[in-house]
Coordinates of C-alpha atoms and ligand atoms in Angstrom, one line a residue:
M62 CA 53.8 -39.9 5.7
C63 CA 56.7 -37.8 4.4
G64 CA 56.5 -35.2 1.7
I65 CA 58.0 -35.6 -1.7
I66 CA 58.6 -33.1 -4.5
G67 CA 60.3 -33.3 -7.9
Y68 CA 61.1 -30.9 -10.7
V69 CA 62.3 -31.1 -14.3
G70 CA 62.3 -28.0 -16.5
K71 CA 63.7 -24.9 -17.9
N72 CA 64.3 -23.3 -14.5
Q73 CA 68.0 -23.4 -13.7
K74 CA 67.1 -22.6 -10.1
S75 CA 65.3 -25.8 -9.4
L76 CA 66.7 -25.9 -5.9
D77 CA 64.4 -23.0 -5.1
V78 CA 61.5 -24.9 -6.4
L79 CA 62.4 -28.0 -4.4
I80 CA 62.8 -26.1 -1.2
T81 CA 59.7 -24.0 -1.6
G82 CA 57.8 -27.2 -2.2
L83 CA 59.3 -29.0 0.8
E84 CA 58.4 -26.1 3.0
S85 CA 54.8 -26.4 2.2
L86 CA 55.0 -30.2 2.6
E87 CA 56.7 -30.0 6.0
Y88 CA 53.4 -30.7 7.7
R89 CA 53.8 -34.3 6.4
G90 CA 56.9 -34.9 8.5
Y91 CA 59.9 -33.0 9.8
D92 CA 62.4 -35.4 11.2
S93 CA 64.9 -34.7 8.4
A94 CA 65.0 -33.4 4.8
G95 CA 67.1 -33.8 1.7
V96 CA 67.4 -33.1 -2.0
A97 CA 69.1 -34.7 -5.0
F98 CA 69.8 -32.7 -8.1
I99 CA 71.9 -32.7 -11.2
S100 CA 74.2 -29.7 -11.7
D101 CA 77.0 -29.5 -14.3
D102 CA 76.2 -33.1 -15.3
K103 CA 76.9 -34.4 -11.8
L104 CA 74.5 -35.8 -9.2
N105 CA 74.5 -34.0 -5.8
I106 CA 72.8 -35.3 -2.7
V107 CA 72.4 -33.0 0.3
K108 CA 70.5 -34.0 3.4
E109 CA 70.2 -33.0 7.0
Q110 CA 68.6 -34.1 10.2
G111 CA 65.7 -31.9 11.5
R112 CA 63.8 -29.1 9.8
I113 CA 64.1 -27.9 6.3
R114 CA 65.8 -24.7 7.6
N115 CA 68.8 -27.0 8.6
L116 CA 69.0 -28.4 5.1
K117 CA 68.8 -24.9 3.6
E118 CA 72.0 -23.9 5.5
K119 CA 73.8 -26.7 3.7
L120 CA 72.7 -25.8 0.2
D121 CA 74.4 -23.5 -2.4
F122 CA 71.4 -22.0 -4.1
N123 CA 73.6 -20.6 -6.9
M124 CA 74.3 -24.1 -8.3
P125 CA 72.5 -24.3 -11.7
T126 CA 70.2 -27.3 -11.9
N127 CA 67.0 -28.1 -13.8
I128 CA 66.2 -31.5 -12.4
G129 CA 65.9 -32.6 -8.8
I130 CA 63.9 -34.4 -6.2
G131 CA 63.3 -33.5 -2.5
H132 CA 61.9 -35.1 0.6
T133 CA 60.8 -34.2 4.1
R134 CA 60.7 -37.3 6.4
W135 CA 58.5 -38.7 9.1
A136 CA 60.6 -41.6 10.3
T137 CA 59.2 -45.1 10.0
H138 CA 62.3 -47.3 9.5
G139 CA 65.4 -46.1 11.3
L140 CA 66.0 -43.1 13.6
P141 CA 65.5 -39.6 12.4
K142 CA 69.3 -39.2 11.6
T143 CA 70.9 -37.7 8.5
V144 CA 72.0 -41.1 7.3
N145 CA 68.4 -42.3 7.1
A146 CA 67.2 -39.1 5.4
H147 CA 66.1 -39.3 1.8
P148 CA 67.0 -39.2 -1.1
H149 CA 68.7 -42.6 -1.1
N150 CA 71.1 -43.5 -3.9
V151 CA 72.2 -46.9 -5.2
S152 CA 74.5 -46.6 -8.3
K153 CA 72.5 -44.9 -11.0
I154 CA 69.2 -44.7 -9.1
T155 CA 68.4 -42.0 -6.6
L156 CA 64.9 -41.8 -5.1
V157 CA 62.6 -40.2 -2.5
H158 CA 59.8 -42.3 -1.0
N159 CA 56.6 -41.8 0.9
G160 CA 55.1 -45.0 2.4
I161 CA 56.3 -48.3 3.6
I162 CA 57.8 -51.2 1.6
E163 CA 56.3 -54.0 3.6
N164 CA 58.5 -56.8 2.2
Y165 CA 61.7 -54.8 2.4
E166 CA 63.4 -57.4 4.7
E167 CA 62.7 -60.1 2.1
I168 CA 64.1 -57.9 -0.7
K169 CA 67.1 -56.9 1.4
E170 CA 67.9 -60.6 1.9
K171 CA 68.3 -60.9 -1.9
F172 CA 71.0 -58.1 -1.9
K173 CA 72.9 -59.5 1.1
T174 CA 76.2 -58.5 -0.4
Y175 CA 75.2 -54.8 -0.9
N176 CA 76.5 -52.5 1.8
F177 CA 73.4 -50.7 3.0
K178 CA 74.2 -47.4 4.6
S179 CA 70.9 -46.7 6.2
E180 CA 68.3 -48.6 8.2
T181 CA 65.5 -47.6 5.8
D182 CA 63.2 -49.6 3.6
T183 CA 63.7 -46.8 1.0
E184 CA 67.3 -47.7 0.4
V185 CA 66.2 -51.2 -0.2
A186 CA 63.7 -50.0 -2.7
A187 CA 66.5 -48.0 -4.5
C188 CA 68.6 -51.2 -4.5
L189 CA 65.8 -53.2 -6.0
L190 CA 65.1 -50.6 -8.7
N191 CA 68.7 -50.3 -9.6
N192 CA 69.0 -54.1 -9.9
L193 CA 66.0 -54.2 -12.1
Y194 CA 67.3 -51.4 -14.3
E195 CA 70.7 -53.1 -14.7
K196 CA 68.9 -56.3 -15.7
N197 CA 66.5 -54.7 -18.2
N198 CA 68.6 -51.7 -19.3
N199 CA 65.3 -49.9 -19.6
M200 CA 63.7 -47.8 -16.9
L201 CA 60.1 -48.5 -17.9
D202 CA 60.6 -52.3 -17.7
A203 CA 62.4 -51.8 -14.4
I204 CA 59.6 -49.8 -12.8
K205 CA 57.0 -52.3 -14.2
E206 CA 58.9 -55.1 -12.4
F207 CA 59.3 -53.0 -9.3
I208 CA 55.5 -52.7 -9.0
K209 CA 55.3 -56.5 -9.2
E210 CA 57.9 -57.1 -6.4
A211 CA 57.4 -54.3 -3.9
K212 CA 54.5 -54.7 -1.5
G213 CA 53.0 -52.0 0.7
A214 CA 52.6 -48.3 0.0
Y215 CA 54.9 -46.1 -2.0
A216 CA 55.0 -42.8 -3.9
L217 CA 58.5 -42.6 -5.4
G218 CA 60.2 -39.7 -7.2
I219 CA 63.2 -41.1 -9.1
I220 CA 66.1 -39.8 -11.1
N221 CA 68.5 -42.0 -13.1
T222 CA 71.9 -40.6 -14.0
D223 CA 71.7 -42.3 -17.4
Y224 CA 68.8 -40.0 -18.2
K225 CA 69.6 -36.6 -16.8
D226 CA 66.5 -34.8 -18.1
I227 CA 63.9 -37.3 -17.1
L228 CA 62.0 -37.6 -13.8
Y229 CA 60.2 -40.8 -13.0
A230 CA 57.4 -41.4 -10.6
V231 CA 55.5 -44.4 -9.4
K232 CA 52.6 -44.7 -7.0
K233 CA 50.7 -47.3 -4.9
N234 CA 48.6 -46.4 -1.8
S235 CA 50.4 -43.1 -1.1
P236 CA 49.4 -39.8 -2.7
L237 CA 51.2 -38.3 -5.6
I238 CA 50.3 -35.7 -8.1
I239 CA 52.1 -34.4 -11.3
G240 CA 52.1 -30.7 -11.7
V241 CA 51.8 -29.5 -15.3
G242 CA 53.7 -26.3 -16.1
K243 CA 55.0 -24.6 -19.3
S244 CA 58.3 -26.1 -20.3
E245 CA 58.5 -27.5 -16.7
N246 CA 56.8 -30.3 -14.8
F247 CA 56.6 -31.3 -11.2
I248 CA 55.7 -34.2 -8.9
A249 CA 54.5 -33.6 -5.3
S250 CA 52.7 -35.3 -2.4
D251 CA 50.0 -32.6 -2.6
V252 CA 49.1 -29.8 -4.9
H253 CA 49.9 -27.0 -2.5
A254 CA 53.6 -27.7 -3.0
I255 CA 53.5 -26.5 -6.6
L256 CA 50.8 -23.8 -6.6
K257 CA 53.4 -21.1 -6.8
Y258 CA 54.3 -22.4 -10.3
T259 CA 51.2 -24.0 -11.7
N260 CA 47.6 -24.9 -10.7
K261 CA 47.4 -27.6 -13.3
Y262 CA 47.8 -31.1 -12.1
I263 CA 47.2 -34.8 -12.8
V264 CA 46.3 -37.3 -10.0
L265 CA 48.5 -40.4 -10.4
E266 CA 46.5 -43.6 -9.8
D267 CA 47.6 -46.6 -7.8
E268 CA 50.0 -48.9 -9.6
T269 CA 50.7 -46.5 -12.4
F270 CA 53.9 -44.7 -13.2
A271 CA 55.1 -41.7 -15.1
K272 CA 58.0 -40.6 -17.3
I273 CA 58.3 -36.8 -17.1
T274 CA 60.5 -34.4 -19.1
K275 CA 60.2 -30.7 -19.2
D276 CA 57.8 -30.9 -22.2
E277 CA 56.2 -34.2 -22.0
I278 CA 54.3 -36.4 -19.5
N279 CA 53.7 -40.1 -20.2
I280 CA 51.8 -42.3 -17.8
F281 CA 51.7 -46.1 -17.9
D282 CA 49.7 -48.8 -16.2
K283 CA 51.4 -51.6 -14.2
N284 CA 51.8 -53.6 -17.5
G285 CA 53.6 -50.8 -19.1
N286 CA 50.7 -49.7 -21.4
S287 CA 50.5 -46.0 -22.1
I288 CA 47.3 -44.6 -20.5
S289 CA 45.5 -41.3 -21.0
Y290 CA 45.1 -38.8 -18.2
V291 CA 43.0 -35.8 -17.2
I292 CA 44.6 -32.4 -16.3
K293 CA 42.7 -30.7 -13.5
E294 CA 42.9 -27.2 -12.2
F295 CA 43.2 -26.2 -8.6
N296 CA 41.5 -22.9 -7.9
E297 CA 42.0 -22.3 -4.2
D298 CA 44.1 -19.2 -3.4
E299 CA 47.6 -20.1 -2.3
K300 CA 47.6 -17.1 0.1
V301 CA 45.4 -19.1 2.6
C302 CA 48.6 -20.9 3.5
S303 CA 50.2 -18.0 5.4
K304 CA 49.8 -17.3 9.2
G305 CA 48.7 -13.7 8.7
I306 CA 48.5 -11.8 12.0
Y307 CA 48.6 -14.9 14.1
D308 CA 51.6 -16.4 15.9
H309 CA 50.7 -19.9 14.9
F310 CA 48.6 -21.6 12.3
M311 CA 46.7 -23.4 15.1
L312 CA 45.5 -20.0 16.5
K313 CA 44.7 -18.8 13.0
E314 CA 42.7 -21.9 12.3
I315 CA 40.8 -21.7 15.6
N316 CA 39.9 -18.2 14.7
E317 CA 38.7 -19.2 11.3
Q318 CA 36.1 -21.5 12.8
P319 CA 33.1 -19.0 12.6
E320 CA 33.7 -18.7 8.9
V321 CA 34.2 -22.5 8.4
I322 CA 31.0 -23.2 10.3
K323 CA 29.1 -20.7 8.2
K324 CA 30.4 -22.1 4.9
T325 CA 29.8 -25.7 5.9
I326 CA 26.3 -24.9 7.1
E327 CA 25.5 -23.2 3.7
S328 CA 26.8 -26.3 1.8
C329 CA 24.4 -28.6 3.7
L330 CA 21.3 -26.5 3.1
I331 CA 18.9 -26.6 0.2
N332 CA 16.2 -23.9 0.2
K333 CA 17.3 -23.0 3.8
K334 CA 16.6 -26.6 5.0
I335 CA 19.2 -29.2 6.1
D336 CA 19.0 -31.6 3.3
F337 CA 21.0 -34.7 2.6
S338 CA 18.3 -36.3 0.5
K339 CA 20.5 -36.7 -2.5
Y340 CA 22.6 -39.2 -0.5
L341 CA 20.1 -40.7 1.8
E342 CA 16.5 -40.3 0.7
N343 CA 16.1 -43.7 -0.7
K344 CA 18.3 -45.5 1.8
N345 CA 16.9 -47.7 4.4
I346 CA 19.6 -47.5 7.0
K347 CA 19.6 -50.0 9.8
K348 CA 22.9 -49.1 11.3
I349 CA 25.7 -46.6 10.8
V350 CA 29.4 -47.4 11.1
I351 CA 31.8 -44.5 11.4
I352 CA 35.5 -45.3 10.5
A353 CA 38.2 -42.8 11.3
C354 CA 41.4 -42.1 13.2
G355 CA 42.5 -39.7 15.9
S356 CA 40.4 -36.5 16.2
A357 CA 38.2 -37.7 13.3
V358 CA 37.2 -40.7 15.6
N359 CA 36.5 -38.2 18.4
A360 CA 34.2 -36.3 16.1
G361 CA 32.6 -39.7 15.2
Y362 CA 31.8 -40.3 18.9
V363 CA 30.0 -36.9 19.1
G364 CA 28.1 -38.0 16.0
K365 CA 27.2 -41.4 17.5
F366 CA 25.6 -39.8 20.6
L367 CA 23.7 -37.3 18.6
I368 CA 22.5 -39.6 15.8
E369 CA 21.4 -42.3 18.3
E370 CA 19.5 -39.8 20.4
Y371 CA 17.9 -37.7 17.7
A372 CA 17.5 -40.2 14.9
N373 CA 17.2 -43.5 16.8
I374 CA 19.7 -45.3 14.6
P375 CA 22.5 -47.4 16.2
V376 CA 26.0 -46.1 15.4
D377 CA 29.3 -48.0 15.9
V378 CA 32.4 -45.9 15.9
E379 CA 35.4 -47.9 14.7
I380 CA 39.0 -46.9 15.0
A381 CA 40.1 -47.6 11.4
S382 CA 43.3 -49.3 12.3
E383 CA 41.3 -51.8 14.5
F384 CA 38.5 -52.2 12.1
R385 CA 41.0 -53.5 9.4
Y386 CA 42.0 -56.5 11.5
K387 CA 38.8 -57.6 13.3
K388 CA 35.7 -59.5 12.5
V389 CA 33.2 -56.9 11.1
F390 CA 29.5 -56.9 11.3
I391 CA 28.4 -54.8 8.3
N392 CA 26.1 -55.5 5.4
K393 CA 24.3 -53.7 2.6
E394 CA 21.9 -52.0 5.1
C395 CA 24.8 -50.2 6.8
L396 CA 25.7 -46.7 6.0
V397 CA 29.5 -46.4 6.4
I398 CA 30.9 -42.9 7.1
P399 CA 34.6 -42.5 6.7
I400 CA 35.7 -39.2 8.3
S401 CA 39.0 -37.7 7.4
Q402 CA 40.4 -34.2 7.1
S403 CA 43.3 -35.1 4.8
G404 CA 41.4 -37.8 2.9
E405 CA 44.7 -39.7 2.8
T406 CA 44.9 -41.5 6.2
A407 CA 46.1 -45.0 5.3
D408 CA 44.0 -46.9 7.9
T409 CA 40.8 -45.1 7.1
L410 CA 41.4 -45.7 3.4
E411 CA 41.9 -49.4 3.9
A412 CA 38.9 -49.7 6.3
L413 CA 36.8 -47.9 3.6
K414 CA 37.9 -50.5 1.0
I415 CA 36.8 -53.3 3.4
A416 CA 33.4 -51.6 3.8
K417 CA 33.0 -51.3 0.1
S418 CA 33.8 -55.0 -0.3
Y419 CA 30.7 -55.8 1.9
G420 CA 28.5 -53.7 -0.5
C421 CA 27.9 -50.9 2.1
Y422 CA 27.0 -47.5 0.9
T423 CA 29.9 -45.2 1.8
L424 CA 29.4 -41.5 2.5
G425 CA 32.6 -39.7 3.4
I426 CA 33.0 -36.6 5.5
I427 CA 36.2 -35.1 4.1
N428 CA 38.0 -31.9 3.8
V429 CA 40.5 -32.3 1.0
V430 CA 38.7 -32.5 -2.4
E431 CA 39.9 -35.2 -4.7
S432 CA 41.9 -37.0 -2.0
S433 CA 42.3 -40.7 -2.1
I434 CA 39.4 -41.4 0.4
A435 CA 37.2 -38.9 -1.4
R436 CA 37.7 -40.7 -4.7
I437 CA 36.8 -44.1 -3.4
C438 CA 33.7 -43.2 -1.4
D439 CA 30.4 -43.5 -3.1
D440 CA 29.5 -40.0 -2.1
V441 CA 31.2 -37.2 -0.1
I442 CA 30.0 -34.4 2.1
Y443 CA 32.9 -31.9 1.9
I444 CA 33.5 -29.9 5.0
K445 CA 34.5 -26.3 4.1
A446 CA 37.5 -26.0 6.4
G447 CA 40.0 -24.9 3.7
P448 CA 43.6 -26.0 4.1
E449 CA 44.6 -26.9 7.6
I450 CA 48.3 -26.5 8.2
A451 CA 48.7 -26.9 12.0
V452 CA 49.3 -30.6 12.7
A453 CA 46.7 -30.6 15.5
T454 CA 43.3 -30.3 13.9
T455 CA 40.8 -27.7 15.1
K456 CA 38.7 -26.2 12.4
A457 CA 38.4 -29.5 10.5
Y458 CA 37.3 -31.4 13.6
L459 CA 34.7 -28.7 14.4
A460 CA 33.3 -28.9 10.8
Q461 CA 33.2 -32.7 11.0
V462 CA 31.2 -32.4 14.3
L463 CA 28.9 -29.9 12.6
V464 CA 28.2 -32.2 9.6
L465 CA 27.4 -35.1 11.9
T466 CA 25.1 -32.9 13.9
L467 CA 23.3 -31.9 10.7
L468 CA 23.1 -35.5 9.7
A469 CA 21.5 -36.3 13.1
I470 CA 18.9 -33.6 12.5
Y471 CA 18.2 -34.8 8.9
L472 CA 17.9 -38.4 9.9
G473 CA 15.7 -37.5 12.9
K474 CA 13.4 -35.7 10.6
K475 CA 13.4 -38.6 8.1
N476 CA 12.5 -41.0 11.0
N477 CA 9.7 -38.6 12.2
L478 CA 11.4 -37.9 15.5
I479 CA 12.0 -34.2 14.8
N480 CA 8.8 -32.4 13.9
E481 CA 8.6 -29.3 11.6
K482 CA 8.4 -26.8 14.5
L483 CA 11.6 -28.2 16.1
E484 CA 13.3 -28.4 12.7
Q485 CA 12.6 -24.7 12.1
E486 CA 13.9 -23.8 15.6
L487 CA 17.0 -25.8 15.0
E488 CA 17.6 -24.2 11.6
Q489 CA 17.2 -20.7 13.0
E490 CA 19.6 -21.4 15.9
L491 CA 22.1 -22.9 13.4
N492 CA 22.7 -19.6 11.8
L493 CA 23.5 -18.0 15.2
L494 CA 26.4 -20.5 15.8
P495 CA 29.2 -18.5 14.0
N496 CA 28.5 -15.4 16.2
K497 CA 28.4 -17.6 19.3
I498 CA 31.8 -19.1 18.4
E499 CA 33.1 -15.6 17.8
S500 CA 32.1 -14.6 21.4
L501 CA 33.9 -17.6 22.8
L502 CA 37.0 -16.6 20.9
E503 CA 37.0 -13.3 22.7
N504 CA 37.0 -14.8 26.2
K505 CA 40.2 -13.9 28.0
D506 CA 40.0 -16.6 30.7
Y507 CA 41.8 -19.3 28.7
E508 CA 45.2 -17.8 29.4
K509 CA 44.4 -17.5 33.1
I510 CA 43.4 -21.2 33.2
A511 CA 46.5 -22.1 31.1
K512 CA 48.7 -20.6 33.8
E513 CA 47.1 -22.9 36.4
L514 CA 47.7 -26.0 34.1
Y515 CA 51.0 -25.6 32.3
S516 CA 53.2 -26.8 35.1
K517 CA 51.2 -30.0 35.8
Q518 CA 52.2 -33.5 34.9
D519 CA 48.7 -35.0 34.5
I520 CA 45.3 -33.6 33.7
F521 CA 42.0 -35.4 33.5
F522 CA 38.9 -34.6 31.4
I523 CA 35.6 -35.9 32.5
G524 CA 32.1 -35.9 31.0
R525 CA 29.2 -38.1 30.2
N526 CA 27.6 -39.1 26.9
V527 CA 28.4 -36.4 24.3
D528 CA 30.4 -34.5 26.9
Y529 CA 32.6 -37.6 27.2
A530 CA 33.2 -37.5 23.5
L531 CA 34.3 -33.9 23.8
C532 CA 36.6 -34.9 26.6
M533 CA 38.4 -37.3 24.2
E534 CA 39.1 -34.5 21.8
G535 CA 40.0 -32.0 24.6
S536 CA 42.5 -34.5 26.0
L537 CA 44.0 -35.4 22.7
K538 CA 44.5 -31.7 21.8
L539 CA 46.2 -30.9 25.1
K540 CA 48.6 -33.8 25.2
E541 CA 49.6 -33.7 21.5
I542 CA 50.7 -30.0 21.6
S543 CA 51.7 -29.4 25.2
Y544 CA 53.2 -32.9 26.0
I545 CA 51.2 -33.0 29.3
H546 CA 49.8 -36.4 30.0
S547 CA 46.1 -36.3 30.0
E548 CA 43.2 -38.7 29.9
A549 CA 39.5 -38.5 29.0
Y550 CA 37.2 -40.4 31.4
A551 CA 33.6 -41.1 31.3
A552 CA 32.7 -39.2 34.5
G553 CA 31.1 -42.2 36.2
E554 CA 34.0 -44.4 35.6
L555 CA 36.6 -42.4 37.5
K556 CA 35.7 -43.9 40.8
H557 CA 36.4 -47.4 39.6
G558 CA 40.2 -47.0 40.0
T559 CA 41.5 -43.8 38.4
I560 CA 40.3 -41.5 41.2
S561 CA 43.3 -42.8 43.2
L562 CA 45.4 -40.5 41.0
I563 CA 43.5 -37.4 41.9
D564 CA 45.3 -34.9 44.3
S565 CA 45.9 -31.2 44.6
N566 CA 48.4 -31.3 41.8
T567 CA 46.2 -33.2 39.3
P568 CA 43.5 -30.9 37.9
T569 CA 40.3 -32.1 36.1
I570 CA 38.4 -30.3 33.3
A571 CA 34.8 -31.3 33.6
I572 CA 32.4 -30.7 30.6
I573 CA 28.7 -30.5 31.5
T574 CA 26.4 -29.5 28.6
K575 CA 23.8 -32.1 28.8
K576 CA 21.0 -31.1 31.2
S577 CA 19.5 -34.6 31.8
I578 CA 22.7 -36.0 33.3
A579 CA 24.3 -32.8 34.6
S580 CA 23.6 -33.7 38.2
K581 CA 25.4 -37.0 37.8
T582 CA 28.5 -35.4 36.5
I583 CA 28.3 -32.8 39.3
S584 CA 28.4 -35.6 41.9
N585 CA 31.6 -36.8 40.2
V586 CA 33.0 -33.2 40.3
K587 CA 32.3 -33.1 44.1
E588 CA 34.1 -36.5 44.5
I589 CA 37.2 -34.9 42.9
K590 CA 36.9 -31.7 44.9
S591 CA 36.7 -33.6 48.2
R592 CA 40.1 -35.2 47.3
E593 CA 41.6 -31.7 46.8
G594 CA 41.5 -31.9 43.0
K595 CA 41.2 -28.6 41.2
I596 CA 38.1 -28.3 38.8
I597 CA 37.8 -26.3 35.6
L598 CA 34.2 -26.4 34.4
V599 CA 33.1 -26.0 30.8
T600 CA 29.4 -25.7 30.8
S601 CA 26.3 -24.0 29.6
S602 CA 24.5 -21.5 31.8
D603 CA 21.1 -23.2 31.6
T604 CA 22.3 -26.7 32.4
Y605 CA 22.3 -26.8 36.2
N606 CA 23.1 -25.0 39.4
I607 CA 26.4 -25.6 41.1
N608 CA 27.9 -24.1 44.3
D609 CA 30.9 -21.8 43.8
S610 CA 32.9 -23.9 46.2
D611 CA 32.6 -27.0 43.9
Y612 CA 34.8 -25.6 41.2
D613 CA 37.9 -23.4 40.7
Y614 CA 37.3 -21.9 37.2
E615 CA 34.3 -21.8 35.0
I616 CA 33.9 -21.2 31.3
V617 CA 30.3 -20.7 30.3
I618 CA 29.4 -21.3 26.6
P619 CA 26.7 -19.1 25.0
K620 CA 23.1 -20.4 25.3
T621 CA 22.1 -22.7 22.4
K622 CA 20.0 -25.8 21.7
E623 CA 21.5 -28.8 23.5
I624 CA 22.3 -30.6 20.2
F625 CA 24.6 -27.7 19.2
R626 CA 26.5 -27.4 22.5
P627 CA 29.4 -29.7 21.4
I628 CA 30.1 -27.3 18.6
L629 CA 30.6 -24.5 21.1
A630 CA 32.1 -26.4 24.0
I631 CA 35.1 -27.6 22.1
V632 CA 36.4 -24.1 21.4
P633 CA 37.5 -23.3 25.0
L634 CA 39.3 -26.7 25.1
Q635 CA 41.2 -25.9 21.9
L636 CA 42.2 -22.5 23.3
I637 CA 43.2 -23.8 26.7
S638 CA 45.5 -26.4 25.0
Y639 CA 46.9 -23.7 22.8
Y640 CA 47.8 -21.4 25.6
V641 CA 49.2 -24.2 27.8
A642 CA 51.5 -25.2 24.9
K643 CA 52.5 -21.6 24.4
L644 CA 53.4 -21.1 28.0
K645 CA 55.5 -24.3 27.8
G646 CA 57.3 -22.9 24.7
C647 CA 56.3 -25.9 22.6
D648 CA 56.5 -26.0 18.9
I649 CA 52.7 -25.7 18.6
D650 CA 52.2 -26.1 14.8
K651 CA 54.6 -29.0 14.5
P652 CA 54.6 -31.1 17.7
K653 CA 57.4 -33.6 18.1
N654 CA 57.1 -37.0 16.5
L655 CA 53.9 -36.1 14.6
A656 CA 52.9 -35.4 11.0
K657 CA 49.7 -34.0 9.5
S658 CA 48.9 -36.7 7.0
V659 CA 49.3 -40.2 8.2
T660 CA 49.7 -42.3 5.1
V661 CA 51.4 -45.3 6.8
E662 CA 49.5 -47.8 8.9
Ligands
LIG1731 C1 45.0 -34.7 16.0 C2 44.9 -35.0 14.6 C3 44.9 -36.4 14.2 C4 44.0 -36.7 13.0 C5 44.2 -38.1 12.5 C6 43.3 -38.4 11.3 O1 44.9 -33.3 16.2 O2 44.9 -34.1 13.7 O3 44.5 -37.3 15.3 O4 42.7 -36.4 13.3 O5 45.5 -38.4 12.1 O6 43.6 -37.6 10.2 P1 42.6 -37.4 9.0 O7 41.4 -36.6 9.6 O8 43.4 -36.6 8.0 O9 42.2 -38.7 8.5

């Protein structure tokens, strides 16, 4: 992970540019932050443990400078201490790094006599680059050789004190863009970091590197040949990145869901019909494999249950980090669906490359346009979530679930399992979902339930089939932002051991939206109740009848077709997690140890 930024240009106040950029990249990591810049011909490096606000206190913003690099860190090698913070300097070379140099121990061995100050792989990278520069006396040759020697993932922003008006950048398997300004240029991990100054950018490709001055950008391939590039324009409004009236980005993003759902639905309709024919019409799909991480995997499980039930196609959901290192059973008849909000998750990206090497057709469900995963997939269905800033995903997860639901309907229709009448009913109901989510957002019971939960040590989530898939996401949301231990269980599985943990202090959230198996989950609810466990139900009013004495709290989602219930039922789980974390005083948008974009494996 980590966020990197760099500036070279006319602006004597480049420290402002670096810090503004880092603030927008803080979602990528927030263990420590640092900047390096040249002022009055001298190199300055300032770094500090913790948030960017700590770094700001150490900086003198009046220092004139027109070249610098900055970094916000998510620790991989070495504790989140100031000494391990970037930038790292070795002699003439100072650099910031996002990624992992996998062979750093081997490289370090070569420089045994050098007195490394930090525990990081990045300082080793700086040492290697400095050595190559001293040997070649030429930066371009040094970077070329660096690409040959360094293994793993890296996006590096580099300054060399021999060339005080040149910024260098090199990339492999970690994202990096070059921002194109007027008499000023930038580098950044993502385009939002530079939008205040320019919306023109170049995507740096893997194993290429750049030499950037205020007026010129030159890009080279790994052999040092100059290559052409395309300047793109980013047209999204920068203002979407503010919290507005909300206390937290997470709450803002939860409240944006009706709009996100509306926009995503619109993007999947042609002549008012759910239509993915441009991707799937001529494909004979025997099996679907979903590859993803974290919440995106949880969305994948919802998709699995729906596609299997409504389209009768087997679906394997593969955790991307596992898929990479196991025997895989895929072939040209498989549709592989990578799901990713950021489009940069390293494990999903690598799993995608494996799927492509087997000749599978790959159709991504992705939020960030032009992201690394989006560019590698054969085709992409973009969810319309807009920028998601809170580290814990909400609106992107929901939009992923929506697209998978629409795919289930489309494939069901294609396989003659959904007739025209049902299709019309589903399409009509689809348009009512944004309002139904709106009404769920207005429910005031979440805070009451959160008061019941926030002092607990452990919480269980139970459900069957698609409700179990929702439990996985509900549980992940709760634990990542409130630090309460929670587990999702297939309701029928609890009695095979875990029920021994249930007592009056260990509540359970039970999700019951599937009519055919509601009575089964109710039996499991009763088993918990009779062991004094408190029960919070999330359910749909027409699903079943239950006695008041069998539960403690009940959230009833608005009536809708069963296939759409996951889209509604997740909203209460998001809000309960949010209010629990708020009552506990947690840093909701930036939970400890996490980062938004996981570009390391
Ligand atoms: C949890 C969360 C993560 C991400 C996961 C994959 O709230 O956000 O579990 O879902 O890191 O990220 P993307 O979707 O960007 O590939």
